[in-house]
Amino acid sequence: MAQWTSAVGAAQLARLLTSQQDRPAGPGTRRPPAYRALADGIRLLVLEGRVPVAARLPAERELALALAVSRTTVAAAYEALRGEGFLESRRGAGSWTAVPAGNPIPARGLEPLPPEALGSMIDLGCASLPAPEPWLTRAVQGALEELPPYAHTHGDYPAGLPALRSMIAERYTARGIPTMPEQIMVTTGAMGAIDAICHLFGGRGERIAVESPSYANILQLMREAGARLVPVAMAEGLSGWDMDRWRQVLREAAPRIAYVVADFHNPTGALADEDQRRRLVDAARSAGTVLVADETMSELWLDEDVRDAMPRPVCGFDPAGSTVITVGSASKAFWAGMRIGWVRAAPDVIRSLVAARAYADLGTPVLEQLAVNWLFSTGGWAQAVELRRAQARENRDALVAAVRRELPDWEFEVPRGGLTLWVRAGGLSGSRLAEAGERTGVRVPSGPRFGVDGAFEGYVRLPFTVGGAVADEAASRLAAAAHLVESGATGATESPRTFVA
C-alpha cells in the first residue's frame, strides 16, 4: 500500500521550484551542481510546508521534462533526498516526501512558536502582541461577575450571546452602518468566521478571488476547503487595489467569493480608499460574487492623521446588504488569545450560517463572549486598543529603523496602520532567508506563504511584535541570515545567542 496521501504534479512542482530565485552569484562564488540545487529546492519546499509531507512526487521522467533537465539530474536529486530522509520510495508506488527522524513536521500556516523556544529564537512569524493589561484581567473579572445566569442554561448559543450580538450591532450603527442583532453571528475568531462562510458559499472546486499577496492562514484554509484560488495582483507599494484588474477578474472568472482585507492589508499594510471600496463592491455586485471584507485590522491605525481620514467600512457601500459579508475580530486589536470573531451579513445569510454551525463547533465559549461584551460596554475596549496602537507604533518605528540600518538594500514602504511590514529582500530568496533565519535565531515567514503557486519569492513579512533592543537584535540576526544566503552557506552554524529583553 502506498504511504503517500496527496500528489504534486510535475508542472506545479516546476512552478514552485523555478520561483526560488536567488541573487546572481558574485565573482568566485561556486554554484552547486544541478542535482544538488534541485534537491535543495525540494527540501526547502517541504521544510516550509509548501509541499506537504507524504505528498507523492512526479516520476523522474515527468519532472525532467517539466524542468528541461536530464533525467539523470532528477534521479540524483531524488537519491540525495532519500539519503537525507526527505524522500521515501517503494517500487511500484513511487516516491513521496518525508521528514528525517527527530525533525518536526512543518506547519503550513503561521503558528506561533511555543513559549519555551522564545529564549533563543526571536519570533517574527506571528503578527500578534501580548495582552494589553490590565484590560484582559479586568475583562475576565467582569465576565465572571456576569456568568452565573448563563451557568444555569445549556450554554449553547449558536448565533452568539444576545447581549454581545446587540453590542456589535450598535457599534456598526455608530459607524454609520445601521445594523440589527439579527445581522450578527459571533464566531470563534475571524478564522472560524471565514471557514463558515467558505463552507456555505464556496464548496469544493468553487473559485475564490483573493488579493495577491494575501493572509497566509486564510489562503491555506481555503485550499484545505478545496477552493480554486484566483489571485488578483495588488498594486505596488501602499496604493493597494487595481480596480480595473479586479473588475476584469470578477467578470471573467466569476468567482463565488472574493476575499479582501481593505483595512491595513495583511501583509502589505495598504489601506483602500473610499473610491476603491465603492468600485470593488460595484464590481462584485455586477459579477454576482459574494465579497468577504476582513476588517480585523480596521482599528489599528497608527498615525494620528489617519484616524480622522479612515474611509467608511466596505459594507457601507452595500446598503441593500446583498453583496458584502463583513468579518471582525478581537484577536488583532485586543489579543490573539481572545478567540472572539463575528460576521455581519444579511439576516438570511446569518440564519444559514447558524444552521450550518450545528455540524461544526456549535457555538463560541460563553466566558470569552462576556469578556468582550464587558470591554465594549464599559469603554475598556477603546482604552485597550489605544494601548495596543501605542505599542504597535513604537515597535513599528523601532523595527523600521533597525532594518534600514542593518539591511539598507531591503525595500519597503512604511504602512500607516496594521501590524506588518512587507519587505523586498534585496534580491534574495525569501524561502532561503527563512531557512537561514532558523539557524541565526530569527523566525521569519517567506513571501511565497502569502501568494499562490510560488509568487513573492523575493519577499519576507516582518510584524510589529518586537521593539527596542529586541528589534535591533532581530535585524542583526536577519542580516546574518542574509549573509548566509548570499554566501551560499549550508548546513549547521553556531547556535543563536539567547536574548533577554
C-alpha positions as a printed NumPy array, in Angstrom:
array([[  0.   ,   0.   ,   0.   ],
       [  1.383,   3.448,  -0.925],
       [  2.289,   5.68 ,   2.005],
       [  1.511,   8.968,   0.275],
       [ -1.649,  10.937,   0.983],
       [ -1.567,  13.58 ,  -1.78 ],
       [  0.254,  14.217,  -5.032],
       [  2.176,  17.102,  -6.577],
       [  2.089,  17.345, -10.364],
       [  5.208,  17.943, -12.432],
       [  4.01 ,  21.332, -13.705],
       [  3.059,  22.504, -10.207],
       [  6.367,  21.405,  -8.701],
       [  8.267,  23.051, -11.546],
       [  6.463,  26.353, -10.876],
       [  7.31 ,  26.187,  -7.2  ],
       [ 10.945,  25.356,  -7.888],
       [ 11.524,  27.979, -10.551],
       [ 10.106,  30.66 ,  -8.243],
       [ 13.076,  30.176,  -5.898],
       [ 15.311,  32.841,  -7.388],
       [ 18.479,  33.826,  -5.578],
       [ 20.648,  36.865,  -6.213],
       [ 23.055,  36.195,  -9.125],
       [ 26.291,  34.638,  -7.912],
       [ 29.178,  37.038,  -7.492],
       [ 32.72 ,  36.511,  -8.76 ],
       [ 34.314,  33.453,  -7.233],
       [ 31.063,  32.072,  -5.864],
       [ 30.642,  28.377,  -6.639],
       [ 27.202,  27.269,  -7.677],
       [ 26.128,  23.793,  -6.539],
       [ 25.699,  21.012,  -9.109],
       [ 22.294,  20.948, -10.801],
       [ 21.141,  17.856,  -8.919],
       [ 22.136,  19.44 ,  -5.583],
       [ 20.292,  22.663,  -6.384],
       [ 17.183,  20.628,  -7.285],
       [ 17.402,  18.553,  -4.097],
       [ 17.848,  21.706,  -2.011],
       [ 14.841,  23.305,  -3.689],
       [ 12.532,  20.363,  -2.963],
       [ 13.844,  20.085,   0.601],
       [ 13.114,  23.786,   1.145],
       [  9.559,  23.419,  -0.171],
       [  8.972,  20.566,   2.29 ],
       [ 10.505,  22.451,   5.231],
       [  8.264,  25.444,   4.526],
       [  5.166,  23.299,   4.204],
       [  4.537,  24.453,   0.626],
       [  4.832,  20.812,  -0.481],
       [  3.169,  18.709,   2.225],
       [  4.772,  15.753,   3.913],
       [  3.638,  12.42 ,   2.42 ],
       [  2.99 ,  14.019,  -0.981],
       [  3.773,  11.833,  -3.98 ],
       [  6.343,  13.495,  -6.251],
       [  6.285,  13.24 , -10.053],
       [  8.139,  10.436, -11.772],
       [ 11.717,  11.264, -12.696],
       [ 10.989,  11.49 , -16.421],
       [  7.937,  13.755, -15.915],
       [  9.819,  16.216, -13.699],
       [ 12.834,  16.211, -16.012],
       [ 10.59 ,  17.239, -18.918],
       [  8.853,  19.933, -16.872],
       [ 12.181,  21.426, -15.714],
       [ 14.016,  20.898, -19.028],
       [ 16.835,  18.991, -17.309],
       [ 18.17 ,  15.486, -17.751],
       [ 16.523,  12.531, -16.081],
       [ 19.909,  11.772, -14.514],
       [ 19.77 ,  15.129, -12.696],
       [ 16.345,  14.351, -11.238],
       [ 17.371,  10.809, -10.298],
       [ 20.451,  12.111,  -8.477],
       [ 18.369,  14.752,  -6.64 ],
       [ 15.841,  12.137,  -5.527],
       [ 18.647,   9.876,  -4.341],
       [ 20.176,  12.743,  -2.33 ],
       [ 16.817,  13.474,  -0.718],
       [ 16.375,   9.795,   0.176],
       [ 19.795,   9.804,   1.821],
       [ 18.848,  12.879,   3.885],
       [ 15.491,  11.466,   4.977],
       [ 13.331,  13.864,   2.951],
       [ 12.116,  11.259,   0.455],
       [ 10.891,   7.693,   0.695],
       [ 10.295,   5.344,  -2.215],
       [  8.837,   1.932,  -2.927],
       [  8.958,   0.025,  -6.168],
       [  5.612,   0.346,  -7.91 ],
       [  4.371,   3.039,  -5.516],
       [  6.662,   5.916,  -6.487],
       [  8.38 ,   8.424,  -4.199],
       [  6.851,  10.671,  -1.566],
       [  8.095,  13.444,   0.691],
       [  9.102,  12.813,   4.294],
       [ 10.959,  14.469,   7.156],
       [ 14.002,  12.951,   8.885],
       [ 13.501,  11.296,  12.257],
       [ 13.55 ,  13.875,  15.038],
       [ 12.527,  16.788,  12.816],
       [  9.159,  18.466,  13.499],
       [  6.606,  18.154,  10.738],
       [  6.464,  21.582,   9.079],
       [  3.334,  23.645,   9.582],
       [  1.542,  25.108,   6.593],
       [  0.349,  28.205,   8.414],
       [  1.958,  30.84 ,  10.614],
       [  1.571,  29.282,  14.033],
       [  3.391,  30.935,  16.95 ],
       [  6.466,  29.373,  18.493],
       [  5.936,  27.542,  21.787],
       [  6.88 ,  29.756,  24.75 ],
       [  9.827,  27.543,  25.697],
       [ 11.518,  28.339,  22.364],
       [ 11.416,  32.105,  22.808],
       [ 14.619,  32.333,  24.854],
       [ 16.88 ,  31.647,  21.889],
       [ 14.63 ,  32.442,  18.926],
       [ 13.108,  35.818,  18.059],
       [  9.685,  35.051,  16.605],
       [  8.668,  37.264,  13.677],
       [  6.306,  34.66 ,  12.316],
       [  3.158,  35.546,  14.241],
       [  1.668,  39.062,  13.924],
       [  0.272,  39.192,  17.449],
       [  1.173,  41.197,  20.544],
       [  0.92 ,  40.31 ,  24.247],
       [ -2.349,  41.091,  26.003],
       [ -2.959,  44.777,  26.827],
       [ -3.062,  44.593,  30.581],
       [ -4.74 ,  45.405,  32.884],
       [ -7.658,  45.215,  30.469],
       [ -7.556,  41.468,  29.909],
       [ -7.687,  40.768,  33.629],
       [-10.449,  43.324,  34.175],
       [-12.495,  41.906,  31.291],
       [-12.252,  38.361,  32.626],
       [-13.198,  39.525,  36.131],
       [-16.174,  41.398,  34.699],
       [-17.185,  38.318,  32.721],
       [-17.091,  36.136,  35.823],
       [-19.452,  38.522,  37.581],
       [-21.919,  38.216,  34.67 ],
       [-21.575,  34.449,  34.319],
       [-23.984,  32.999,  36.962],
       [-27.242,  33.492,  34.999],
       [-25.706,  31.817,  31.929],
       [-24.372,  28.941,  34.009],
       [-27.969,  27.926,  34.721],
       [-28.611,  27.414,  30.982],
       [-27.338,  24.81 ,  28.492],
       [-24.634,  27.299,  27.422],
       [-25.075,  26.729,  23.667],
       [-25.678,  29.945,  21.711],
       [-25.039,  29.109,  18.033],
       [-25.541,  32.728,  16.919],
       [-23.726,  34.168,  19.94 ],
       [-24.854,  35.695,  23.21 ],
       [-27.778,  38.072,  22.542],
       [-26.102,  40.824,  24.592],
       [-22.908,  40.647,  22.534],
       [-24.775,  40.475,  19.224],
       [-26.687,  43.616,  20.191],
       [-23.498,  45.379,  21.258],
       [-21.697,  44.565,  17.986],
       [-24.741,  45.728,  16.005],
       [-24.752,  49.008,  17.945],
       [-21.069,  49.535,  17.154],
       [-21.753,  49.204,  13.408],
       [-24.706,  51.55 ,  13.708],
       [-22.49 ,  54.097,  15.467],
       [-20.109,  53.897,  12.469],
       [-22.953,  54.898,  10.162],
       [-23.955,  51.362,   9.115],
       [-27.44 ,  50.64 ,  10.517],
       [-27.331,  47.078,  11.826],
       [-29.726,  44.775,  13.685],
       [-28.64 ,  41.984,  16.058],
       [-30.166,  39.541,  13.541],
       [-27.359,  40.539,  11.173],
       [-24.629,  39.369,  13.574],
       [-23.218,  35.94 ,  14.329],
       [-20.456,  35.55 ,  16.923],
       [-17.716,  33.086,  15.911],
       [-14.552,  31.537,  17.284],
       [-12.186,  34.143,  15.874],
       [-12.053,  35.524,  12.347],
       [-10.737,  32.185,  11.088],
       [-13.898,  30.497,  12.35 ],
       [-15.99 ,  33.125,  10.606],
       [-14.27 ,  32.752,   7.247],
       [-14.267,  28.966,   7.492],
       [-18.056,  29.046,   7.993],
       [-18.507,  31.433,   5.046],
       [-16.337,  29.313,   2.757],
       [-18.276,  26.174,   3.574],
       [-21.603,  27.923,   2.974],
       [-20.719,  29.683,  -0.286],
       [-17.536,  28.077,  -1.559],
       [-17.915,  24.347,  -1.883],
       [-15.116,  22.135,  -3.147],
       [-13.976,  23.287,  -6.57 ],
       [-15.53 ,  26.754,  -6.282],
       [-13.42 ,  29.742,  -7.34 ],
       [-12.417,  32.283,  -4.694],
       [-10.736,  35.517,  -5.785],
       [ -8.013,  36.646,  -3.367],
       [ -5.592,  39.524,  -3.215],
       [ -2.074,  38.617,  -4.214],
       [ -0.414,  38.663,  -1.731],
       [ -2.925,  37.827,   0.993],
       [ -3.024,  36.465,   4.543],
       [ -1.27 ,  33.087,   4.54 ],
       [ -3.504,  31.296,   7.052],
       [ -6.667,  32.264,   5.182],
       [ -5.18 ,  31.08 ,   1.871],
       [ -4.344,  27.735,   3.462],
       [ -7.818,  27.465,   4.997],
       [ -9.34 ,  27.96 ,   1.551],
       [ -7.012,  25.417,  -0.039],
       [ -7.922,  22.851,   2.611],
       [-11.591,  23.511,   1.842],
       [-10.919,  22.547,  -1.776],
       [-11.307,  26.036,  -3.25 ],
       [ -9.698,  27.108,  -6.533],
       [ -7.868,  30.321,  -5.675],
       [ -7.867,  33.094,  -8.269],
       [ -5.12 ,  35.615,  -7.398],
       [ -5.607,  39.315,  -8.17 ],
       [ -2.332,  41.232,  -8.058],
       [ -2.042,  44.157,  -5.679],
       [ -0.613,  47.416,  -6.997],
       [  2.927,  48.355,  -5.994],
       [  3.535,  49.897,  -2.586],
       [  0.678,  51.057,  -0.411],
       [ -1.642,  52.151,  -3.235],
       [ -3.295,  48.771,  -2.9  ],
       [ -6.062,  47.668,  -5.195],
       [ -6.081,  47.813,  -9.008],
       [ -9.791,  48.202,  -9.67 ],
       [ -9.57 ,  47.567, -13.43 ],
       [ -7.838,  44.272, -12.729],
       [-10.408,  43.333, -10.085],
       [-13.3  ,  44.11 , -12.406],
       [-11.731,  42.011, -15.158],
       [-11.09 ,  39.005, -12.89 ],
       [-14.566,  39.114, -11.346],
       [-16.172,  39.393, -14.773],
       [-14.124,  36.666, -16.473],
       [-13.552,  34.151, -13.648],
       [-16.971,  34.671, -11.976],
       [-15.728,  33.532,  -8.552],
       [-18.334,  32.612,  -5.971],
       [-16.45 ,  34.519,  -3.263],
       [-13.876,  37.31 ,  -3.205],
       [-11.831,  37.818,  -0.031],
       [-10.246,  41.215,   0.697],
       [ -8.52 ,  42.963,   3.604],
       [ -9.232,  46.619,   2.833],
       [ -8.094,  47.985,   6.209],
       [ -4.304,  47.851,   6.663],
       [ -3.948,  44.843,   4.453],
       [ -2.074,  41.788,   5.705],
       [  0.762,  41.581,   4.678],
       [  1.331,  44.853,   2.778],
       [ -0.293,  47.324,   5.193],
       [ -2.183,  49.056,   2.359],
       [ -5.407,  50.95 ,   3.109],
       [ -8.138,  51.04 ,   0.433],
       [ -9.665,  54.472,  -0.113],
       [-13.393,  55.115,  -0.47 ],
       [-13.362,  55.109,  -4.271],
       [-11.606,  51.727,  -4.351],
       [-14.132,  50.289,  -1.907],
       [-17.1  ,  51.621,  -3.867],
       [-15.773,  50.254,  -7.162],
       [-14.914,  46.899,  -5.619],
       [-18.427,  46.466,  -4.244],
       [-19.932,  47.524,  -7.587],
       [-17.754,  45.03 ,  -9.458],
       [-18.673,  42.197,  -7.072],
       [-22.369,  43.019,  -7.345],
       [-22.193,  43.033, -11.158],
       [-20.417,  39.669, -11.188],
       [-22.731,  38.039,  -8.656],
       [-19.779,  37.491,  -6.32 ],
       [-20.046,  37.487,  -2.528],
       [-17.465,  39.973,  -1.229],
       [-15.975,  38.968,   2.14 ],
       [-14.412,  42.028,   3.797],
       [-11.972,  41.167,   6.588],
       [-11.717,  44.199,   8.884],
       [ -9.786,  42.64 ,  11.75 ],
       [ -7.141,  45.381,  11.391],
       [ -9.567,  48.294,  10.974],
       [ -8.964,  49.85 ,  14.402],
       [ -5.186,  49.583,  14.225],
       [ -4.405,  52.949,  12.62 ],
       [ -1.045,  54.054,  13.988],
       [ -0.62 ,  57.632,  12.771],
       [ -2.848,  60.354,  14.208],
       [ -3.694,  61.938,  10.851],
       [ -5.108,  58.592,   9.662],
       [ -7.715,  58.451,  12.439],
       [ -9.875,  61.24 ,  11.014],
       [ -9.355,  60.141,   7.406],
       [-10.4  ,  56.497,   7.777],
       [-12.759,  55.513,   4.939],
       [-16.183,  54.025,   5.541],
       [-16.381,  50.244,   6.044],
       [-16.713,  48.223,   2.846],
       [-20.251,  47.224,   3.857],
       [-21.154,  50.916,   3.894],
       [-21.19 ,  50.779,   0.068],
       [-23.693,  47.908,   0.065],
       [-26.846,  49.416,   1.617],
       [-29.035,  46.52 ,   0.475],
       [-26.714,  44.056,   2.231],
       [-26.829,  41.622,  -0.684],
       [-23.151,  41.633,  -1.688],
       [-20.837,  42.232,   1.288],
       [-20.212,  39.962,   4.26 ],
       [-18.033,  41.584,   6.926],
       [-15.749,  39.72 ,   9.309],
       [-14.406,  41.271,  12.508],
       [-12.372,  40.004,  15.438],
       [-10.961,  40.847,  18.852],
       [ -7.791,  38.882,  18.157],
       [ -5.696,  41.531,  16.377],
       [ -6.939,  44.723,  18.005],
       [ -7.04 ,  43.225,  21.512],
       [ -5.302,  39.85 ,  21.972],
       [ -4.867,  36.698,  19.876],
       [ -5.814,  34.59 ,  22.89 ],
       [ -9.267,  36.182,  22.887],
       [-10.8  ,  33.931,  20.229],
       [-13.893,  36.014,  19.519],
       [-14.863,  36.99 ,  15.986],
       [-18.081,  37.943,  14.27 ],
       [-19.875,  38.061,  10.941],
       [-22.109,  40.909,   9.781],
       [-24.374,  39.942,   6.877],
       [-27.974,  39.935,   5.716],
       [-30.31 ,  38.146,   8.188],
       [-30.953,  35.237,   5.804],
       [-27.201,  34.649,   5.438],
       [-26.774,  34.708,   9.212],
       [-29.581,  32.166,   9.589],
       [-27.886,  29.863,   7.075],
       [-24.521,  30.209,   8.818],
       [-26.087,  29.469,  12.206],
       [-27.922,  26.415,  10.85 ],
       [-24.735,  25.033,   9.324],
       [-22.892,  25.553,  12.594],
       [-24.724,  22.644,  14.17 ],
       [-22.338,  20.372,  12.245],
       [-19.202,  22.304,  13.156],
       [-18.413,  23.836,  16.568],
       [-21.981,  24.51 ,  17.857],
       [-21.011,  27.852,  19.382],
       [-18.382,  30.15 ,  20.876],
       [-17.239,  29.987,  24.533],
       [-19.588,  31.978,  26.763],
       [-16.964,  33.372,  29.142],
       [-14.922,  34.946,  26.35 ],
       [-18.04 ,  36.477,  24.825],
       [-18.903,  38.011,  28.185],
       [-15.372,  39.398,  28.464],
       [-15.585,  41.112,  25.059],
       [-19.059,  42.399,  25.869],
       [-17.677,  43.87 ,  29.117],
       [-14.93 ,  45.635,  27.17 ],
       [-17.408,  47.073,  24.66 ],
       [-19.946,  48.19 ,  27.242],
       [-17.568,  49.797,  29.775],
       [-15.229,  51.709,  27.476],
       [-12.414,  49.299,  28.292],
       [-12.142,  48.303,  24.628],
       [-11.281,  51.836,  23.484],
       [ -8.612,  52.211,  26.155],
       [ -7.133,  48.772,  25.482],
       [ -6.972,  49.384,  21.719],
       [ -5.315,  52.754,  22.304],
       [ -2.668,  50.935,  24.343],
       [ -2.306,  48.413,  21.527],
       [ -1.844,  51.202,  18.954],
       [  0.863,  52.875,  21.024],
       [  2.75 ,  49.6  ,  21.403],
       [  2.473,  48.725,  17.708],
       [  3.524,  52.259,  16.682],
       [  6.613,  52.124,  18.895],
       [  7.519,  48.649,  17.622],
       [  6.983,  49.689,  14.004],
       [  9.298,  52.669,  14.295],
       [ 11.989,  50.63 ,  16.073],
       [ 11.842,  47.788,  13.55 ],
       [ 11.903,  50.139,  10.545],
       [ 14.974,  51.956,  11.913],
       [ 16.769,  48.677,  12.692],
       [ 16.114,  47.1  ,   9.288],
       [ 17.165,  50.258,   7.45 ],
       [ 20.394,  50.317,   9.428],
       [ 21.305,  46.614,   9.138],
       [ 19.874,  45.881,   5.674],
       [ 19.926,  49.128,   3.701],
       [ 19.247,  47.461,   0.344],
       [ 15.948,  45.936,   1.529],
       [ 12.945,  47.866,   0.197],
       [  9.604,  48.645,   1.813],
       [  7.061,  51.362,   2.421],
       [  6.085,  52.181,   5.995],
       [  2.34 ,  51.468,   6.495],
       [  0.15 ,  53.891,   8.428],
       [ -1.514,  51.115,  10.4  ],
       [ -1.832,  47.382,  10.88 ],
       [  0.809,  45.035,  12.229],
       [  3.015,  44.068,   9.284],
       [  5.845,  45.287,   7.069],
       [  6.085,  43.772,   3.561],
       [  9.746,  43.773,   2.542],
       [ 11.507,  43.138,  -0.77 ],
       [ 14.649,  41.367,   0.431],
       [ 17.313,  42.883,  -1.803],
       [ 17.112,  40.215,  -4.496],
       [ 17.429,  37.29 ,  -2.074],
       [ 15.111,  34.297,  -1.854],
       [ 12.608,  34.736,   0.966],
       [ 12.407,  30.957,   1.389],
       [ 16.151,  30.673,   1.843],
       [ 16.162,  33.626,   4.226],
       [ 13.516,  31.866,   6.329],
       [ 15.625,  28.704,   6.389],
       [ 18.805,  30.625,   7.263],
       [ 16.937,  32.598,   9.923],
       [ 16.167,  29.37 ,  11.794],
       [ 19.951,  28.961,  12.152],
       [ 20.72 ,  32.56 ,  13.106],
       [ 17.934,  32.761,  15.682],
       [ 15.148,  34.713,  13.985],
       [ 11.959,  33.178,  12.658],
       [ 10.519,  34.981,   9.649],
       [  7.863,  33.862,   7.135],
       [  8.837,  33.987,   3.485],
       [  6.842,  35.773,   0.81 ],
       [  5.531,  32.676,  -1.007],
       [  3.4  ,  31.799,   2.01 ],
       [  1.298,  34.848,   1.144],
       [  0.96 ,  34.05 ,  -2.553],
       [ -0.384,  31.373,  -4.849],
       [  1.939,  28.871,  -6.573],
       [  5.299,  30.296,  -5.565],
       [  4.699,  34.022,  -6.008],
       [  6.655,  36.601,  -3.935],
       [  9.818,  34.574,  -3.527],
       [ 11.785,  37.796,  -3.133],
       [  9.804,  38.998,  -0.078],
       [  9.511,  38.446,   3.665],
       [  6.895,  39.699,   6.123],
       [  8.042,  41.404,   9.322],
       [  5.388,  42.039,  12.005],
       [  5.477,  44.819,  14.596],
       [  5.754,  42.401,  17.502],
       [  9.169,  43.394,  18.859],
       [ 10.67 ,  46.756,  19.72 ],
       [ 13.656,  48.399,  21.362],
       [ 16.73 ,  46.216,  21.794],
       [ 14.855,  43.129,  20.578],
       [ 14.102,  44.841,  17.252],
       [ 17.79 ,  45.723,  16.921],
       [ 18.792,  42.131,  17.627],
       [ 16.172,  40.78 ,  15.206],
       [ 17.523,  42.971,  12.394],
       [ 21.078,  41.889,  13.23 ],
       [ 20.081,  38.23 ,  13.009],
       [ 18.255,  38.879,   9.736],
       [ 21.437,  40.462,   8.374],
       [ 23.355,  37.343,   9.44 ],
       [ 20.783,  35.168,   7.683],
       [ 21.082,  37.309,   4.539],
       [ 24.856,  36.843,   4.633],
       [ 24.41 ,  33.055,   4.788],
       [ 22.113,  33.145,   1.764],
       [ 24.441,  35.433,  -0.205],
       [ 27.448,  33.249,   0.525],
       [ 25.581,  30.06 ,  -0.323],
       [ 26.427,  28.598,   3.079],
       [ 24.541,  25.442,   4.013],
       [ 24.399,  23.156,   6.998],
       [ 24.603,  23.952,  10.655],
       [ 26.031,  27.148,  12.037],
       [ 26.792,  28.211,  15.571],
       [ 23.825,  28.264,  17.914],
       [ 21.972,  31.595,  18.178],
       [ 22.588,  33.669,  21.258],
       [ 19.997,  33.637,  23.987],
       [ 18.49 ,  37.107,  24.092],
       [ 16.876,  38.589,  27.151],
       [ 14.953,  41.842,  26.701]])
